[in-house]
PDB file of C-alpha atoms in Angstrom:
ATOM      1  CA  UNK A   1     -31.554  25.840 -16.687  1.00  0.00           C
ATOM      2  CA  UNK A   2     -32.317  25.099 -13.206  1.00  0.00           C
ATOM      3  CA  UNK A   3     -30.068  24.037  -9.975  1.00  0.00           C
ATOM      4  CA  UNK A   4     -30.676  20.759  -9.847  1.00  0.00           C
ATOM      5  CA  UNK A   5     -30.030  20.440 -13.328  1.00  0.00           C
ATOM      6  CA  UNK A   6     -26.202  22.139 -12.998  1.00  0.00           C
ATOM      7  CA  UNK A   7     -26.444  19.438  -9.432  1.00  0.00           C
ATOM      8  CA  UNK A   8     -27.110  16.276 -11.355  1.00  0.00           C
ATOM      9  CA  UNK A   9     -24.970  17.129 -14.410  1.00  0.00           C
ATOM     10  CA  UNK A  10     -22.206  18.243 -11.718  1.00  0.00           C
ATOM     11  CA  UNK A  11     -22.671  15.073  -9.923  1.00  0.00           C
ATOM     12  CA  UNK A  12     -22.892  12.376 -12.821  1.00  0.00           C
ATOM     13  CA  UNK A  13     -19.202  13.974 -13.595  1.00  0.00           C
ATOM     14  CA  UNK A  14     -17.276  14.458 -11.111  1.00  0.00           C
ATOM     15  CA  UNK A  15     -18.457  10.251 -10.600  1.00  0.00           C
ATOM     16  CA  UNK A  16     -16.883   9.526 -13.929  1.00  0.00           C
ATOM     17  CA  UNK A  17     -13.263  11.764 -13.047  1.00  0.00           C
ATOM     18  CA  UNK A  18     -13.200  10.387 -10.082  1.00  0.00           C
ATOM     19  CA  UNK A  19     -14.090   6.820 -10.367  1.00  0.00           C
ATOM     20  CA  UNK A  20     -10.526   5.441 -11.430  1.00  0.00           C
ATOM     21  CA  UNK A  21      -9.014   6.937  -8.400  1.00  0.00           C
ATOM     22  CA  UNK A  22     -11.347   5.765  -6.291  1.00  0.00           C
ATOM     23  CA  UNK A  23     -10.980   2.293  -6.932  1.00  0.00           C
ATOM     24  CA  UNK A  24      -7.012   2.449  -6.553  1.00  0.00           C
ATOM     25  CA  UNK A  25      -7.784   4.477  -2.985  1.00  0.00           C
ATOM     26  CA  UNK A  26     -10.588   1.276  -2.299  1.00  0.00           C
ATOM     27  CA  UNK A  27      -8.004  -1.344  -2.622  1.00  0.00           C
ATOM     28  CA  UNK A  28      -5.123   0.425  -1.152  1.00  0.00           C
ATOM     29  CA  UNK A  29      -7.204   1.214   1.662  1.00  0.00           C
ATOM     30  CA  UNK A  30      -8.543  -2.037   2.588  1.00  0.00           C
ATOM     31  CA  UNK A  31      -4.707  -3.614   2.377  1.00  0.00           C
ATOM     32  CA  UNK A  32      -4.058  -1.017   4.496  1.00  0.00           C
ATOM     33  CA  UNK A  33      -6.848  -0.825   6.940  1.00  0.00           C
ATOM     34  CA  UNK A  34      -5.094  -4.371   7.269  1.00  0.00           C
ATOM     35  CA  UNK A  35      -0.944  -4.231   7.656  1.00  0.00           C
ATOM     36  CA  UNK A  36      -1.149  -5.277  11.444  1.00  0.00           C
ATOM     37  CA  UNK A  37      -2.068  -8.534   9.561  1.00  0.00           C
ATOM     38  CA  UNK A  38       0.123  -8.588   6.785  1.00  0.00           C
ATOM     39  CA  UNK A  39       2.282  -6.332   4.442  1.00  0.00           C
ATOM     40  CA  UNK A  40       0.298  -4.854   1.429  1.00  0.00           C
ATOM     41  CA  UNK A  41       3.815  -4.011  -0.560  1.00  0.00           C
ATOM     42  CA  UNK A  42       5.776  -6.797   0.181  1.00  0.00           C
ATOM     43  CA  UNK A  43       5.605 -10.727   0.435  1.00  0.00           C
ATOM     44  CA  UNK A  44       8.309 -12.426   2.613  1.00  0.00           C
ATOM     45  CA  UNK A  45       9.520 -15.561   0.148  1.00  0.00           C
ATOM     46  CA  UNK A  46      11.346 -18.247   2.430  1.00  0.00           C
ATOM     47  CA  UNK A  47      14.420 -19.761   0.642  1.00  0.00           C
ATOM     48  CA  UNK A  48      16.346 -22.565   1.646  1.00  0.00           C
ATOM     49  CA  UNK A  49      19.966 -24.410   0.262  1.00  0.00           C
ATOM     50  CA  UNK A  50      22.772 -25.411   0.665  1.00  0.00           C
ATOM     51  CA  UNK A  51      26.990 -24.308  -0.244  1.00  0.00           C
ATOM     52  CA  UNK A  52      29.635 -26.239   0.066  1.00  0.00           C
ATOM     53  CA  UNK A  53      31.416 -25.218   3.465  1.00  0.00           C
ATOM     54  CA  UNK A  54      35.075 -25.961   2.106  1.00  0.00           C
ATOM     55  CA  UNK A  55      34.045 -23.181  -0.393  1.00  0.00           C
ATOM     56  CA  UNK A  56      32.203 -21.271   1.955  1.00  0.00           C
ATOM     57  CA  UNK A  57      34.973 -20.671   3.819  1.00  0.00           C
ATOM     58  CA  UNK A  58      37.923 -20.472   1.736  1.00  0.00           C
ATOM     59  CA  UNK A  59      37.229 -16.847   1.681  1.00  0.00           C
ATOM     60  CA  UNK A  60      37.230 -14.722   4.956  1.00  0.00           C
ATOM     61  CA  UNK A  61      35.147 -10.901   5.197  1.00  0.00           C
ATOM     62  CA  UNK A  62      34.085  -9.197   2.167  1.00  0.00           C
ATOM     63  CA  UNK A  63      35.619 -11.755   0.118  1.00  0.00           C
ATOM     64  CA  UNK A  64      33.339 -14.445   1.288  1.00  0.00           C
ATOM     65  CA  UNK A  65      30.092 -12.178   2.256  1.00  0.00           C
ATOM     66  CA  UNK A  66      30.520 -11.482  -2.083  1.00  0.00           C
ATOM     67  CA  UNK A  67      30.851 -15.322  -2.578  1.00  0.00           C
ATOM     68  CA  UNK A  68      28.089 -16.462  -0.739  1.00  0.00           C
ATOM     69  CA  UNK A  69      25.810 -13.557  -3.186  1.00  0.00           C
ATOM     70  CA  UNK A  70      27.719 -14.596  -5.803  1.00  0.00           C
ATOM     71  CA  UNK A  71      26.303 -18.680  -5.230  1.00  0.00           C
ATOM     72  CA  UNK A  72      23.065 -17.748  -4.386  1.00  0.00           C
ATOM     73  CA  UNK A  73      22.763 -15.688  -7.582  1.00  0.00           C
ATOM     74  CA  UNK A  74      22.162 -12.373  -5.224  1.00  0.00           C
ATOM     75  CA  UNK A  75      23.351  -8.977  -7.712  1.00  0.00           C
ATOM     76  CA  UNK A  76      21.223  -6.530  -5.628  1.00  0.00           C
ATOM     77  CA  UNK A  77      23.425  -3.598  -3.931  1.00  0.00           C
ATOM     78  CA  UNK A  78      24.433  -4.649  -0.175  1.00  0.00           C
ATOM     79  CA  UNK A  79      23.840  -3.334   2.776  1.00  0.00           C
ATOM     80  CA  UNK A  80      25.414  -4.817   5.790  1.00  0.00           C
ATOM     81  CA  UNK A  81      26.610  -7.902   7.398  1.00  0.00           C
ATOM     82  CA  UNK A  82      27.930  -9.556  10.459  1.00  0.00           C
ATOM     83  CA  UNK A  83      28.169 -12.397  12.172  1.00  0.00           C
ATOM     84  CA  UNK A  84      25.888 -12.922  15.310  1.00  0.00           C
ATOM     85  CA  UNK A  85      27.430 -16.478  15.474  1.00  0.00           C
ATOM     86  CA  UNK A  86      31.461 -17.471  15.276  1.00  0.00           C
ATOM     87  CA  UNK A  87      29.645 -20.416  12.462  1.00  0.00           C
ATOM     88  CA  UNK A  88      27.152 -18.274  11.255  1.00  0.00           C
ATOM     89  CA  UNK A  89      27.052 -15.459   9.028  1.00  0.00           C
ATOM     90  CA  UNK A  90      24.270 -12.804   8.320  1.00  0.00           C
ATOM     91  CA  UNK A  91      23.938 -10.505   5.546  1.00  0.00           C
ATOM     92  CA  UNK A  92      21.584  -7.824   4.022  1.00  0.00           C
ATOM     93  CA  UNK A  93      20.620  -7.603   0.895  1.00  0.00           C
ATOM     94  CA  UNK A  94      18.293  -4.872  -0.251  1.00  0.00           C
ATOM     95  CA  UNK A  95      14.900  -6.528  -0.069  1.00  0.00           C
ATOM     96  CA  UNK A  96      16.281  -9.882   0.989  1.00  0.00           C
ATOM     97  CA  UNK A  97      17.964 -11.553   4.147  1.00  0.00           C
ATOM     98  CA  UNK A  98      20.673 -13.610   3.687  1.00  0.00           C
ATOM     99  CA  UNK A  99      21.682 -16.144   6.593  1.00  0.00           C
ATOM    100  CA  UNK A 100      24.081 -18.355   6.481  1.00  0.00           C
ATOM    101  CA  UNK A 101      25.910 -21.686   8.337  1.00  0.00           C
ATOM    102  CA  UNK A 102      28.988 -21.542   7.980  1.00  0.00           C
ATOM    103  CA  UNK A 103      29.372 -24.983   9.851  1.00  0.00           C
ATOM    104  CA  UNK A 104      27.126 -26.869   7.163  1.00  0.00           C
ATOM    105  CA  UNK A 105      27.124 -24.386   4.471  1.00  0.00           C
ATOM    106  CA  UNK A 106      22.794 -24.131   4.897  1.00  0.00           C
ATOM    107  CA  UNK A 107      21.638 -20.602   3.368  1.00  0.00           C
ATOM    108  CA  UNK A 108      18.160 -19.429   4.460  1.00  0.00           C
ATOM    109  CA  UNK A 109      17.222 -15.878   2.712  1.00  0.00           C
ATOM    110  CA  UNK A 110      14.046 -14.218   3.214  1.00  0.00           C
ATOM    111  CA  UNK A 111      13.382 -11.791   0.821  1.00  0.00           C
ATOM    112  CA  UNK A 112      10.466  -9.605   0.170  1.00  0.00           C
ATOM    113  CA  UNK A 113       9.434  -9.388  -3.515  1.00  0.00           C
ATOM    114  CA  UNK A 114       7.118  -6.666  -4.077  1.00  0.00           C
ATOM    115  CA  UNK A 115       2.759  -7.437  -4.235  1.00  0.00           C
ATOM    116  CA  UNK A 116       2.600  -6.049  -8.074  1.00  0.00           C
ATOM    117  CA  UNK A 117      -0.437  -3.389  -8.611  1.00  0.00           C
ATOM    118  CA  UNK A 118      -1.261  -3.643  -5.340  1.00  0.00           C
ATOM    119  CA  UNK A 119       2.089  -1.445  -4.642  1.00  0.00           C
ATOM    120  CA  UNK A 120       1.666   1.073  -6.978  1.00  0.00           C
ATOM    121  CA  UNK A 121      -1.827   1.217  -5.774  1.00  0.00           C
ATOM    122  CA  UNK A 122      -0.790   1.972  -1.964  1.00  0.00           C
ATOM    123  CA  UNK A 123       2.342   4.091  -3.354  1.00  0.00           C
ATOM    124  CA  UNK A 124      -0.357   6.499  -4.580  1.00  0.00           C
ATOM    125  CA  UNK A 125      -2.522   6.091  -2.003  1.00  0.00           C
ATOM    126  CA  UNK A 126       0.241   6.691   0.555  1.00  0.00           C
ATOM    127  CA  UNK A 127       1.429   9.733  -1.047  1.00  0.00           C
ATOM    128  CA  UNK A 128       4.667   9.028  -1.575  1.00  0.00           C
ATOM    129  CA  UNK A 129       5.353  10.585  -4.906  1.00  0.00           C
ATOM    130  CA  UNK A 130       4.387  13.776  -3.319  1.00  0.00           C
ATOM    131  CA  UNK A 131       5.316  16.879  -5.094  1.00  0.00           C
ATOM    132  CA  UNK A 132       2.629  17.511  -7.631  1.00  0.00           C
ATOM    133  CA  UNK A 133       0.010  14.482  -6.992  1.00  0.00           C
ATOM    134  CA  UNK A 134       0.224  15.900  -3.676  1.00  0.00           C
ATOM    135  CA  UNK A 135      -1.951  18.954  -4.910  1.00  0.00           C
ATOM    136  CA  UNK A 136      -3.361  16.399  -7.184  1.00  0.00           C
ATOM    137  CA  UNK A 137      -4.652  14.240  -4.303  1.00  0.00           C
ATOM    138  CA  UNK A 138      -6.325  17.160  -2.889  1.00  0.00           C
ATOM    139  CA  UNK A 139      -8.258  17.892  -5.647  1.00  0.00           C
ATOM    140  CA  UNK A 140      -9.593  14.736  -5.846  1.00  0.00           C
ATOM    141  CA  UNK A 141     -10.579  14.891  -1.725  1.00  0.00           C
ATOM    142  CA  UNK A 142     -11.856  17.789  -2.832  1.00  0.00           C
ATOM    143  CA  UNK A 143     -13.545  16.173  -5.700  1.00  0.00           C
ATOM    144  CA  UNK A 144     -14.909  13.905  -3.374  1.00  0.00           C
ATOM    145  CA  UNK A 145     -16.537  16.042  -0.764  1.00  0.00           C
ATOM    146  CA  UNK A 146     -18.339  18.188  -3.559  1.00  0.00           C
ATOM    147  CA  UNK A 147     -19.527  14.785  -4.952  1.00  0.00           C
ATOM    148  CA  UNK A 148     -21.117  13.882  -1.568  1.00  0.00           C
ATOM    149  CA  UNK A 149     -22.281  17.660  -1.403  1.00  0.00           C
ATOM    150  CA  UNK A 150     -23.884  17.371  -4.976  1.00  0.00           C
ATOM    151  CA  UNK A 151     -25.399  13.832  -4.620  1.00  0.00           C
ATOM    152  CA  UNK A 152     -27.689  14.907  -1.542  1.00  0.00           C
ATOM    153  CA  UNK A 153     -29.680  16.805  -4.090  1.00  0.00           C
ATOM    154  CA  UNK A 154     -30.100  14.428  -6.862  1.00  0.00           C
ATOM    155  CA  UNK A 155     -33.672  12.957  -5.726  1.00  0.00           C
ATOM    156  CA  UNK A 156     -36.557  14.719  -5.177  1.00  0.00           C
ATOM    157  CA  UNK A 157     -38.897  13.892  -2.814  1.00  0.00           C
ATOM    158  CA  UNK A 158     -39.451  10.853  -0.298  1.00  0.00           C
ATOM    159  CA  UNK A 159     -36.134   9.063  -1.756  1.00  0.00           C
ATOM    160  CA  UNK A 160     -34.315  12.542  -1.581  1.00  0.00           C
ATOM    161  CA  UNK A 161     -32.586  14.574   1.193  1.00  0.00           C
ATOM    162  CA  UNK A 162     -36.271  15.753   2.270  1.00  0.00           C
ATOM    163  CA  UNK A 163     -37.041  12.033   3.426  1.00  0.00           C
ATOM    164  CA  UNK A 164     -35.398   8.788   3.323  1.00  0.00           C
ATOM    165  CA  UNK A 165     -32.178  10.770   1.979  1.00  0.00           C
ATOM    166  CA  UNK A 166     -32.296  13.115   5.178  1.00  0.00           C
ATOM    167  CA  UNK A 167     -32.085   9.614   7.233  1.00  0.00           C
ATOM    168  CA  UNK A 168     -29.938   7.796   5.404  1.00  0.00           C
ATOM    169  CA  UNK A 169     -27.185  10.614   5.715  1.00  0.00           C
ATOM    170  CA  UNK A 170     -28.078  10.953   9.050  1.00  0.00           C
ATOM    171  CA  UNK A 171     -26.736   8.088   9.936  1.00  0.00           C
ATOM    172  CA  UNK A 172     -23.720   8.248   7.780  1.00  0.00           C
ATOM    173  CA  UNK A 173     -22.720  11.210   9.727  1.00  0.00           C
ATOM    174  CA  UNK A 174     -23.581   9.527  13.550  1.00  0.00           C
ATOM    175  CA  UNK A 175     -21.844   6.244  12.609  1.00  0.00           C
ATOM    176  CA  UNK A 176     -18.524   7.955  12.995  1.00  0.00           C
ATOM    177  CA  UNK A 177     -19.268  10.173  16.071  1.00  0.00           C
ATOM    178  CA  UNK A 178     -20.173   6.896  17.962  1.00  0.00           C
ATOM    179  CA  UNK A 179     -16.571   5.411  16.957  1.00  0.00           C
ATOM    180  CA  UNK A 180     -15.181   8.452  18.384  1.00  0.00           C
ATOM    181  CA  UNK A 181     -16.977   8.366  21.576  1.00  0.00           C
ATOM    182  CA  UNK A 182     -15.967   4.231  21.583  1.00  0.00           C
ATOM    183  CA  UNK A 183     -12.097   4.711  21.188  1.00  0.00           C
ATOM    184  CA  UNK A 184     -11.524   8.210  22.150  1.00  0.00           C
TER     185      UNK A 184
END
């Protein structure tokens, strides 16, 4: 078998193997690139409600915090609480910040809600699992490099690496260099 046939078989099979993770990295990569404009892992929900001020003020300290959280149906773990003003209390719960006006009973919640699917994609893309995933991601990166290398030699003739492919490969190498000159 000629080397080009082996090259094309390797390119084809790596393409199939890398497809799923490549799509995950494409979607997550675009999402994370725009992290300055939005949070790709969580969306923030603003919820306003009202409690009876007499009920809230019947308790003090930790009992008051527990009463408020019970009234708004918040059962996640309490991280901290403090009073930013004499008539206000701020409660930090995992994924939720609760601000209560003790005089009026008005409650403002800022809940961080996980974006389904995208959160999991970012979890993998940003290598949060660590451990075995790190090695798998390295193997995937090497596979992408091999995919790019074998891709150079799939076609022959004027559309191959000795013709049009050479020009396109040159442009592909030049673009990151130009950006480096622009930003460094």
